[in-house]
PDB file of C-alpha atoms in Angstrom:
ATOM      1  CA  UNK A   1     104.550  90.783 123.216  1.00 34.00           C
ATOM      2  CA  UNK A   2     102.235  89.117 120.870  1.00 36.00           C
ATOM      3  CA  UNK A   3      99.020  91.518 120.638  1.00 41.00           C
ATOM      4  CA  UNK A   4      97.023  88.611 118.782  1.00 36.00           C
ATOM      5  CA  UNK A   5      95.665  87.427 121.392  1.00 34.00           C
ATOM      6  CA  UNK A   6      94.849  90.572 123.273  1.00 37.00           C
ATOM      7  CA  UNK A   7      91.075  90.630 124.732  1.00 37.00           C
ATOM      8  CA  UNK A   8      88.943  92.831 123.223  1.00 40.00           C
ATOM      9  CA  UNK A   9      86.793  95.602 125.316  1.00 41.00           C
ATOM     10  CA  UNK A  10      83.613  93.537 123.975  1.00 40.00           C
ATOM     11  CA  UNK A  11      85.043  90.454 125.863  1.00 39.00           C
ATOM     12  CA  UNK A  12      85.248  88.627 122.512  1.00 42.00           C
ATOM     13  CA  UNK A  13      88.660  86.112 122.416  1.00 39.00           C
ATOM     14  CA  UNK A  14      90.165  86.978 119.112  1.00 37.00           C
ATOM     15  CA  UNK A  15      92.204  84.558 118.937  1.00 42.00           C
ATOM     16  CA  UNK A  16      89.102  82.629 117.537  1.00 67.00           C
ATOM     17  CA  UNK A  17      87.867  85.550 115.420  1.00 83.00           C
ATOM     18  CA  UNK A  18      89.531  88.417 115.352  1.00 95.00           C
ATOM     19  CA  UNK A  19      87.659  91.799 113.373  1.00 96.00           C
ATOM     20  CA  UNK A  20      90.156  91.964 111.231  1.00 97.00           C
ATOM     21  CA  UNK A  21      93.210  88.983 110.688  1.00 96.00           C
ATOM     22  CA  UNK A  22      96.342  90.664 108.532  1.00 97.00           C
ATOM     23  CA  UNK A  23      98.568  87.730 107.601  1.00 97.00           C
ATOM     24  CA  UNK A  24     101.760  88.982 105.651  1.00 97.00           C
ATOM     25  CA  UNK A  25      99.700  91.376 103.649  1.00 97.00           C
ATOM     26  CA  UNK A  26     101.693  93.355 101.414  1.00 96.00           C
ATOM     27  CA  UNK A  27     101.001  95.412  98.323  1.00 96.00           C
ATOM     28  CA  UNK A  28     102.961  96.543  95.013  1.00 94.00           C
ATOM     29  CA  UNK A  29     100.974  98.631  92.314  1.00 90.00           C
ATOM     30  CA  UNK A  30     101.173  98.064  88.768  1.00 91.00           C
ATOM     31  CA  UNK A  31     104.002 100.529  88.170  1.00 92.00           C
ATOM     32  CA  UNK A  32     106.372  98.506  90.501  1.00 90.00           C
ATOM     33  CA  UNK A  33     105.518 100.749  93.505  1.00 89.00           C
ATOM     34  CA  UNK A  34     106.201  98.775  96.656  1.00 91.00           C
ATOM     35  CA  UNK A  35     103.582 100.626  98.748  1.00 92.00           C
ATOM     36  CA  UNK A  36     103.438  98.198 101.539  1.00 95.00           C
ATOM     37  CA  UNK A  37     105.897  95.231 102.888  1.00 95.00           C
ATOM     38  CA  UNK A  38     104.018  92.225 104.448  1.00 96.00           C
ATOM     39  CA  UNK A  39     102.568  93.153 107.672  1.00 96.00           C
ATOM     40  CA  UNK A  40     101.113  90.966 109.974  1.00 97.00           C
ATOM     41  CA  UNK A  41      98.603  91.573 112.663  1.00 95.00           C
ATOM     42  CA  UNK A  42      94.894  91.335 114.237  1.00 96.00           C
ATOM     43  CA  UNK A  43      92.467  93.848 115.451  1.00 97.00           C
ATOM     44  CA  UNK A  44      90.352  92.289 118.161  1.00 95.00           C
ATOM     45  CA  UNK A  45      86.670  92.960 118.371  1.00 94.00           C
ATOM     46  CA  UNK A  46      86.337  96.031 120.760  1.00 95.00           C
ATOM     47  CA  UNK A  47      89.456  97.037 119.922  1.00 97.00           C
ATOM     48  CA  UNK A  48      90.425 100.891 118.927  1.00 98.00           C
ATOM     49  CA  UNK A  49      93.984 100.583 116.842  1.00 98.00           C
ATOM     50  CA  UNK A  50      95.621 103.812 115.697  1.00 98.00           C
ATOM     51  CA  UNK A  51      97.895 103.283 112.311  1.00 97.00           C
ATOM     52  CA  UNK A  52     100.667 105.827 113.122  1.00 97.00           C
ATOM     53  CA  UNK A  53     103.092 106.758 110.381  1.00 93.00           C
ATOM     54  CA  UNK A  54     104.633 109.667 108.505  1.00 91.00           C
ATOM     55  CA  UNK A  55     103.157 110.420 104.765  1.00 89.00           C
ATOM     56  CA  UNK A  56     104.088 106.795 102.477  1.00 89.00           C
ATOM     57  CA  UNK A  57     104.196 103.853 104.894  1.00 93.00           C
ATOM     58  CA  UNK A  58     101.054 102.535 103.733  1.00 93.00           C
ATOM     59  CA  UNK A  59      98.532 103.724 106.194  1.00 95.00           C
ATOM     60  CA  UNK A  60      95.909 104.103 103.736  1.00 94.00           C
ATOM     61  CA  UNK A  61      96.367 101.091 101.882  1.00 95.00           C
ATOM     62  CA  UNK A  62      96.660  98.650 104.602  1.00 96.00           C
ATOM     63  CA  UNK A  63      92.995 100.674 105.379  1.00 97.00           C
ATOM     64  CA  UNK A  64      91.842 100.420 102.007  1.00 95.00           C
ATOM     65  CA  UNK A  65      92.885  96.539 102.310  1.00 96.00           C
ATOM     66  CA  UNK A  66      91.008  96.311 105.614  1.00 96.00           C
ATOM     67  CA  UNK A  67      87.719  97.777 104.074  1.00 95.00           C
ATOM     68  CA  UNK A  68      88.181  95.366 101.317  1.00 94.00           C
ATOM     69  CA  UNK A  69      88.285  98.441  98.484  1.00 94.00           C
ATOM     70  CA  UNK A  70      91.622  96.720  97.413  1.00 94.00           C
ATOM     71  CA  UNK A  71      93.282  93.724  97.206  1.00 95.00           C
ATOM     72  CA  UNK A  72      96.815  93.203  98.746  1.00 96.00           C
ATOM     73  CA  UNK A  73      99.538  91.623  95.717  1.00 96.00           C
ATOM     74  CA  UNK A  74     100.802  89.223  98.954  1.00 96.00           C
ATOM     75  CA  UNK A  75      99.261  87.774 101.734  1.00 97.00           C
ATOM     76  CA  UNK A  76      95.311  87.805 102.976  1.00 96.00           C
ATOM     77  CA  UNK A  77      93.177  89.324 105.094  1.00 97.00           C
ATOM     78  CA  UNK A  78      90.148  87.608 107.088  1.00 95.00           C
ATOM     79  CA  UNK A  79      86.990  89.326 108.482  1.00 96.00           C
ATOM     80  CA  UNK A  80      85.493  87.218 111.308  1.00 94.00           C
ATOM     81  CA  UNK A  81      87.181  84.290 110.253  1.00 93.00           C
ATOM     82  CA  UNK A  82      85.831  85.348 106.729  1.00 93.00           C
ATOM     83  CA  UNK A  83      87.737  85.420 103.497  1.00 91.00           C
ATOM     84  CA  UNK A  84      85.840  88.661 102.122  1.00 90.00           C
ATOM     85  CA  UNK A  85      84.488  91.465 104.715  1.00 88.00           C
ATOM     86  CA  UNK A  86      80.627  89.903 105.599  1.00 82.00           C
ATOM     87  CA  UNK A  87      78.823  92.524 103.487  1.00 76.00           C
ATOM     88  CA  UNK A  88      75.245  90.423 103.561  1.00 76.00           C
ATOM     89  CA  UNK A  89      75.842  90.087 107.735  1.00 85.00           C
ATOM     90  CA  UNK A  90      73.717  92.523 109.383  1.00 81.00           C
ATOM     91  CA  UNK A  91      75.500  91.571 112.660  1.00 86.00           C
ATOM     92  CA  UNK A  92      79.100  92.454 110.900  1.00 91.00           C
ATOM     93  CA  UNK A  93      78.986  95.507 109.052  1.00 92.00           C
ATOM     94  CA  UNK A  94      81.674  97.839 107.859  1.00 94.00           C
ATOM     95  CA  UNK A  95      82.333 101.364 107.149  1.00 95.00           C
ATOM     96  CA  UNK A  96      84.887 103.767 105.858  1.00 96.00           C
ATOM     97  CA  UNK A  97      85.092 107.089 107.002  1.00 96.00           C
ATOM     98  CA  UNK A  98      87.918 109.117 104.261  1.00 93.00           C
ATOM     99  CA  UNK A  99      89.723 111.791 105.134  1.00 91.00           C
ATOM    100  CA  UNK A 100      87.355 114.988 103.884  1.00 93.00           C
ATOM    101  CA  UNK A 101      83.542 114.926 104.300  1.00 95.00           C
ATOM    102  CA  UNK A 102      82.835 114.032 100.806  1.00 94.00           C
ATOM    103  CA  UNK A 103      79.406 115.282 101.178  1.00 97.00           C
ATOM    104  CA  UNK A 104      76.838 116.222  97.721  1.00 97.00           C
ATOM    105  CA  UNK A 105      77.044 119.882  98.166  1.00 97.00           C
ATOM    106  CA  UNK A 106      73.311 119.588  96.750  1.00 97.00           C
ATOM    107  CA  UNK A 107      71.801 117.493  99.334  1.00 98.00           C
ATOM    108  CA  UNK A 108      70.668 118.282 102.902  1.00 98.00           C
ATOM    109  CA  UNK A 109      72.129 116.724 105.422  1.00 98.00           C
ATOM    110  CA  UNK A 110      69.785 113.829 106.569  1.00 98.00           C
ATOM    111  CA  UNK A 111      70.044 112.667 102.740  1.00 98.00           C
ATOM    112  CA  UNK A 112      73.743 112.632 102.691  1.00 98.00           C
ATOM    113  CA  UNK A 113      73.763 110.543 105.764  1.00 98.00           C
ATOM    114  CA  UNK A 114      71.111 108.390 104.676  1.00 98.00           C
ATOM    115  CA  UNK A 115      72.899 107.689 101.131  1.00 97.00           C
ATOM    116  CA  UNK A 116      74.379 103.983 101.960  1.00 95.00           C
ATOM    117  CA  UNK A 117      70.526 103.356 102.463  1.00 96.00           C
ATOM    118  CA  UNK A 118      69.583 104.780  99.670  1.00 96.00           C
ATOM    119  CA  UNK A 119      72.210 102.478  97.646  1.00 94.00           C
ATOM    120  CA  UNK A 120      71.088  99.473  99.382  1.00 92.00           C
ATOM    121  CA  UNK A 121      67.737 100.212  98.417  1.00 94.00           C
ATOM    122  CA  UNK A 122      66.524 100.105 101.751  1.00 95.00           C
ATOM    123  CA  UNK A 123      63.145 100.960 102.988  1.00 97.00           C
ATOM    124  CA  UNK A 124      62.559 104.840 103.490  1.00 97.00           C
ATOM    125  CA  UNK A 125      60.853 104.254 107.031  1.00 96.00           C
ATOM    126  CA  UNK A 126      63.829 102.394 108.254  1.00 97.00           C
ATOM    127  CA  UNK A 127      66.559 104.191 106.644  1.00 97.00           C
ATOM    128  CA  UNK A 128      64.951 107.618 107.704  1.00 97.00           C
ATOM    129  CA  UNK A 129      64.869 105.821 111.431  1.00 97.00           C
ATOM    130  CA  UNK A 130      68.678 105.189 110.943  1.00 97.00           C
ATOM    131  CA  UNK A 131      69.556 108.714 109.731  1.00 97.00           C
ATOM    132  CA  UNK A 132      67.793 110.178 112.305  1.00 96.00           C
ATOM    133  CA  UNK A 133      69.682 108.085 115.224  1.00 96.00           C
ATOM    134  CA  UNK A 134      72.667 108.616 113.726  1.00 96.00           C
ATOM    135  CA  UNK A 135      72.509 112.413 113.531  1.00 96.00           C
ATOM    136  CA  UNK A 136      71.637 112.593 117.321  1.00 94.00           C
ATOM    137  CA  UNK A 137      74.424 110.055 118.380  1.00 93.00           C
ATOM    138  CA  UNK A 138      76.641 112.935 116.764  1.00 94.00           C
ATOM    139  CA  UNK A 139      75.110 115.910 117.864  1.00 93.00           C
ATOM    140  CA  UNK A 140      73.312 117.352 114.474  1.00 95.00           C
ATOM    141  CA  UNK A 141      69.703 116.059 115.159  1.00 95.00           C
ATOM    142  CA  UNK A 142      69.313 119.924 114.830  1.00 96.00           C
ATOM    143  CA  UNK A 143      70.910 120.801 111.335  1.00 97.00           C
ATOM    144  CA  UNK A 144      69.462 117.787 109.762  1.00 97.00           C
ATOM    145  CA  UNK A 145      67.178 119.927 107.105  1.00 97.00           C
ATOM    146  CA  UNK A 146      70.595 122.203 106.366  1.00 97.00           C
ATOM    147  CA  UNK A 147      73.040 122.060 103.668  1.00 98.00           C
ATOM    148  CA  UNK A 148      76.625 120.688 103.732  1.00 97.00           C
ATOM    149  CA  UNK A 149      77.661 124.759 102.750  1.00 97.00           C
ATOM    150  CA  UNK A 150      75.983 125.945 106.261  1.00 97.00           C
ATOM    151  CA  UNK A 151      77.802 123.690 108.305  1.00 97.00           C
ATOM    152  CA  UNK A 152      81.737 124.346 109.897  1.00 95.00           C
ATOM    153  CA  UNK A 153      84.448 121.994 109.117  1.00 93.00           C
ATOM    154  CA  UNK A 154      84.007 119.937 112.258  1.00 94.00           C
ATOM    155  CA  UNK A 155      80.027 119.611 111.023  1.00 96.00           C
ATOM    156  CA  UNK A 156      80.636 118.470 107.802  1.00 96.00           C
ATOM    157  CA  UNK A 157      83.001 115.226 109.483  1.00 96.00           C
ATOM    158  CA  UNK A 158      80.305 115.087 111.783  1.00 95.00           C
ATOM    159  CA  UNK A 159      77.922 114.354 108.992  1.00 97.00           C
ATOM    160  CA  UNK A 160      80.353 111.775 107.514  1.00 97.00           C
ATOM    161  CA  UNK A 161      80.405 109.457 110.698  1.00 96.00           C
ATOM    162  CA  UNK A 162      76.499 109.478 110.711  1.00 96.00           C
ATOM    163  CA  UNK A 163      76.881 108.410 107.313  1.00 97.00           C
ATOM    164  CA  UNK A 164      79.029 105.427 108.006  1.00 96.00           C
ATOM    165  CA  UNK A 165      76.719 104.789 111.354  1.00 96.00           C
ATOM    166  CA  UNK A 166      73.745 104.894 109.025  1.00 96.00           C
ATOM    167  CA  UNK A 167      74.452 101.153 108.483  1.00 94.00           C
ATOM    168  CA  UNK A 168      75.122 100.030 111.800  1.00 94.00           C
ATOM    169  CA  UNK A 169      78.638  99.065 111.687  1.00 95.00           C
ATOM    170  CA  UNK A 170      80.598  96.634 114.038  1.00 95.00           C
ATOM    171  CA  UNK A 171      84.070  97.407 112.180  1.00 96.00           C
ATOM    172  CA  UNK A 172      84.743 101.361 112.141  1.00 97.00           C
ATOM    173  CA  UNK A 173      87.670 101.939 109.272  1.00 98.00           C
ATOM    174  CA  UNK A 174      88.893 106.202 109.507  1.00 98.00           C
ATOM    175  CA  UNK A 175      91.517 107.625 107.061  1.00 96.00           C
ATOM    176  CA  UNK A 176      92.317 110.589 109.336  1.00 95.00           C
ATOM    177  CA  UNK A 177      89.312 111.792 109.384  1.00 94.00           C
ATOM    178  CA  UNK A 178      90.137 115.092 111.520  1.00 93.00           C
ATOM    179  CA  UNK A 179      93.627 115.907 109.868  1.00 91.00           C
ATOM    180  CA  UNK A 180      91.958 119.185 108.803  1.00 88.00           C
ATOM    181  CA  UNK A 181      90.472 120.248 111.982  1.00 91.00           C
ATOM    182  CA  UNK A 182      91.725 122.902 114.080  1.00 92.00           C
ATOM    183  CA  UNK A 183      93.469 121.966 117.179  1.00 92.00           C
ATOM    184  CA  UNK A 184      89.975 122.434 119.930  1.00 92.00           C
ATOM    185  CA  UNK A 185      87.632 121.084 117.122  1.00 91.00           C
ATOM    186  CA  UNK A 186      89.607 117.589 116.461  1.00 92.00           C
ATOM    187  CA  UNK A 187      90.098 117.526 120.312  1.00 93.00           C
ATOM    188  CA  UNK A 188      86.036 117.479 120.250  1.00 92.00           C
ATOM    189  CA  UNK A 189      85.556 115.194 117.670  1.00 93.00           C
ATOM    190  CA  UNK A 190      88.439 112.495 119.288  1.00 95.00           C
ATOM    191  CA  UNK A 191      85.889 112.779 122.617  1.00 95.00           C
ATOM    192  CA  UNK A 192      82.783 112.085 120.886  1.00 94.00           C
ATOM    193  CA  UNK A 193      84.511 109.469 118.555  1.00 95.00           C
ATOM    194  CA  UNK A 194      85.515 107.608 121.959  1.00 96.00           C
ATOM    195  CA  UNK A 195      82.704 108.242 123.779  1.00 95.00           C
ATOM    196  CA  UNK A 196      80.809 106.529 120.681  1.00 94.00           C
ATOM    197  CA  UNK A 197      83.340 103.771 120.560  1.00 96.00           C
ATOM    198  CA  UNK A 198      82.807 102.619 123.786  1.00 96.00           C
ATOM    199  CA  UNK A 199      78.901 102.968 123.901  1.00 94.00           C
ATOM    200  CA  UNK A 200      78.435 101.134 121.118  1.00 92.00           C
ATOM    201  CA  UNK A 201      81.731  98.958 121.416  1.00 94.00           C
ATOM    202  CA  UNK A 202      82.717  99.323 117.853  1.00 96.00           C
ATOM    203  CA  UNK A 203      85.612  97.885 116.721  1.00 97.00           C
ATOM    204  CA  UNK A 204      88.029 100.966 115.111  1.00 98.00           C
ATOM    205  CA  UNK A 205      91.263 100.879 113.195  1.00 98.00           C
ATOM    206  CA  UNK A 206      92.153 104.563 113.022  1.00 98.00           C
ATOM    207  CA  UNK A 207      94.987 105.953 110.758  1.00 97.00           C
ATOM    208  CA  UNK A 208      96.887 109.625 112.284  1.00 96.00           C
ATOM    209  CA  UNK A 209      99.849 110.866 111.744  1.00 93.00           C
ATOM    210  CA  UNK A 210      99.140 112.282 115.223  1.00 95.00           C
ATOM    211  CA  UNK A 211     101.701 110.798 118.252  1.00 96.00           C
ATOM    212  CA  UNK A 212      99.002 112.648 120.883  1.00 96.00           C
ATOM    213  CA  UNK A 213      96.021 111.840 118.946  1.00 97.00           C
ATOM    214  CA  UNK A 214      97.123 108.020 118.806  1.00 97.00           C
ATOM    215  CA  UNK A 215      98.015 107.672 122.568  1.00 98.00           C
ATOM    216  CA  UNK A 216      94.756 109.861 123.310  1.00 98.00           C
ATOM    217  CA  UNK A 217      91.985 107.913 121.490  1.00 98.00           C
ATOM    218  CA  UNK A 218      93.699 104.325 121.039  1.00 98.00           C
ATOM    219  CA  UNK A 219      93.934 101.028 122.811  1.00 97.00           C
ATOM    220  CA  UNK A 220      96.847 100.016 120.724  1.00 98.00           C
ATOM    221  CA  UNK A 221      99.314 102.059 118.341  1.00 98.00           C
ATOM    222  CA  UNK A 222     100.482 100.376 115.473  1.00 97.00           C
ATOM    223  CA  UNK A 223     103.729 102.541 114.283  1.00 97.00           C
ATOM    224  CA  UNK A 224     104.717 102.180 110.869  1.00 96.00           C
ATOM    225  CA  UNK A 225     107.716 103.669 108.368  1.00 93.00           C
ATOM    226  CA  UNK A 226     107.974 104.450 104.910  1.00 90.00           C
ATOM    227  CA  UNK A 227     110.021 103.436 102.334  1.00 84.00           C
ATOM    228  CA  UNK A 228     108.955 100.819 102.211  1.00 84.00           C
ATOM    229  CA  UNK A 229     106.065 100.630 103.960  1.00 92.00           C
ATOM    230  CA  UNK A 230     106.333  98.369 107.143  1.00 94.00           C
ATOM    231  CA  UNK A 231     105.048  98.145 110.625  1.00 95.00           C
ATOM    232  CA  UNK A 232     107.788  98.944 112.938  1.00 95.00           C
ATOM    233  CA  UNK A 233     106.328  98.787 116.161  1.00 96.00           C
ATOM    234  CA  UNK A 234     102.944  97.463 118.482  1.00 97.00           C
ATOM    235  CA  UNK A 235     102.242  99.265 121.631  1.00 97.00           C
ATOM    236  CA  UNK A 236      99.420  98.998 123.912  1.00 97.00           C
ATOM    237  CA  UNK A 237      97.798 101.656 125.630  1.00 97.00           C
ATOM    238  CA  UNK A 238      96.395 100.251 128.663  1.00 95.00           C
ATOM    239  CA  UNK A 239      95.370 103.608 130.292  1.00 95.00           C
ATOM    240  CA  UNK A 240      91.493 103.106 131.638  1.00 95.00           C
ATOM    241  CA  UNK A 241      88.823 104.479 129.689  1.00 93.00           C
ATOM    242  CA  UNK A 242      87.050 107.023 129.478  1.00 95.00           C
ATOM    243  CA  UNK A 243      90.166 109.547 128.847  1.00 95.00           C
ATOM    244  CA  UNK A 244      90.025 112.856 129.583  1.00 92.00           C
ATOM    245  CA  UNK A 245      91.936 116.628 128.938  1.00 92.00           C
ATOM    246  CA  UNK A 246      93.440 115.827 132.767  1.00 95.00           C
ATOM    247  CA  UNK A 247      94.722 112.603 130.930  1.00 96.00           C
ATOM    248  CA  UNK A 248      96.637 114.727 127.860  1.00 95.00           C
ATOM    249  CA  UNK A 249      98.477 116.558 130.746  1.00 95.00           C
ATOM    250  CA  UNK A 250      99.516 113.931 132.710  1.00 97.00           C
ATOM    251  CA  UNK A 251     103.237 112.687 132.947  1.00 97.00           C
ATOM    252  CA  UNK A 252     101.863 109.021 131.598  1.00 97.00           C
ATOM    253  CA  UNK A 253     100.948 110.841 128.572  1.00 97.00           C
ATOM    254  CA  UNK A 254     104.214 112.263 128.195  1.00 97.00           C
ATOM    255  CA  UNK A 255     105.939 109.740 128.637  1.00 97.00           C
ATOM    256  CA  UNK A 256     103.660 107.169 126.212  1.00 97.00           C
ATOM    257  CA  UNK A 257     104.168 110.014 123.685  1.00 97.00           C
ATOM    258  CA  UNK A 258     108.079 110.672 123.733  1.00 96.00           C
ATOM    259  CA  UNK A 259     108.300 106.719 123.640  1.00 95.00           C
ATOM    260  CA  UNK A 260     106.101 106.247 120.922  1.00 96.00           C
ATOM    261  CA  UNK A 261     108.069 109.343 119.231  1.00 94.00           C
ATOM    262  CA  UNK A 262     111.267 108.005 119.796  1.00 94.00           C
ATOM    263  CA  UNK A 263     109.836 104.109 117.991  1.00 93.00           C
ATOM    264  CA  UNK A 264     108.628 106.197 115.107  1.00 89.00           C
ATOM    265  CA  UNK A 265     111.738 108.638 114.727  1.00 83.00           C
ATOM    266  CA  UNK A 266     113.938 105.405 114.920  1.00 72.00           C
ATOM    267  CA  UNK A 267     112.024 104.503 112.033  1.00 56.00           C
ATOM    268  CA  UNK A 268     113.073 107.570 110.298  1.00 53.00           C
ATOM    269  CA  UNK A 269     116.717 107.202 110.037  1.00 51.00           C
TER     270      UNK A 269
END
């Protein structure tokens, strides 16, 4: 099936505008590294995509392409029916969340959250408004005055989303953001992440090299193979939201993970 013209959960037709339009987007790097073969897709508005691959099918550079940070060598991407992401619309904001933190050690952490306001040169009432709703959407209203060094692993990603939600984003772009977790912490964080997702209908493309975390968190799992880089398979998750831990033991999530397994082990051989 064609997952173009899905629906999003916003209620937006993307067939008109899409969040993100992928047409035969491919990418070779200077050195003749073929990092990605042209892929082809959309991410509705409302949507939550998972990128599922092993290491070197081009996860993170068809993410780096959709946050604009680089250019694909084939092919073009469209933002909204843009040609370059919509940076000066307030209404269509992006942000990156990488895989570590990548917090200033020096800083507290309302001023690490608050530095893509700071950047922007935006005014310290309003940006210290923003921080401050951001770090209670994720649970630190309470830690905002400590340092990055006082904080657990889960904190510190914790801090990283309120950073991207600092600007109010409508596209939410995550490099694996809780890779380095341990298993109850990233099982935390995917809860909160969805529970944000839907309640402020965010639009998320989410790379994992996680088969449960994909099925888990996404509306659609995107499975791609390396060597070279392609997308092998598009698979819609159409299990009602909200999920829950009843949901990870159920037979429907066995069964969406050993088929999802099986698409990207295929891929493998």
């Amino acid at each position: 099936m064609d997952r173009r013209h899905r629906q999003g959960r916003a209620g937006d037709s993307i067939g008109s505008a899409p969040a993100v339009a992928i047409a035969g987007a491919a990418k070779t790097y200077p050195n003749g590294t073929r990092a990605l073969c042209p892929v082809t897709f959309d991410v509705a508005a409302g949507e939550f995509v998972a990128l599922l691959g092993p290491s070197g099918c081009g996860k993170t550079t068809l993410l780096r392409m959709a946050a604009g940070l680089i250019a694909p060598s084939e092919g073009s991407l469209r933002w909204w029916g843009r040609a370059r992401p919509p940076f000066d619309d307030p209404q269509r904001k992006l942000a990156m969340v990488f895989q570590s933190p990548t917090l200033m050690p020096w800083a507290r952490v309302d001023a690490n959250a608050r530095l893509p306001l700071d950047l922007a040169e935006v005014a310290r009432p309003q940006a210290d408004a923003a921080v401050s709703d951001a770090l209670g959407v994720v649970g630190l209203a309470d830690v905002a005055h400590r340092y990055p060094r006082e904080l657990s692993g889960g904190m510190q990603m914790r801090v990283s989303i309120a950073r991207a939600l600092t600007v109010a984003p409508a596209l939410l772009l995550m490099d694996e953001p809780f890779a380095a977790l341990d298993e109850f912490t990233r099982h935390k964080l995917d809860d909160d992440l969805a529970a944000l997702w839907r309640g402020r209908g965010l639009t998320v493309l989410f790379v994992t090299h996680s088969i449960q975390e994909a099925v888990y968190l996404a509306t659609r799992v995107v499975v791609m193979a390396a060597r070279p880089g392609r997308i092998v398979a598009d698979v819609a998750i159409d299990t009602p939201q909200p999920r829950s831990a009843a949901f990870r033991g159920s037979a429907e999530f066995a069964a969406l993970c050993a088929r999802i397994g099986a698409l990207a082990s295929g891929s493998l051989r």
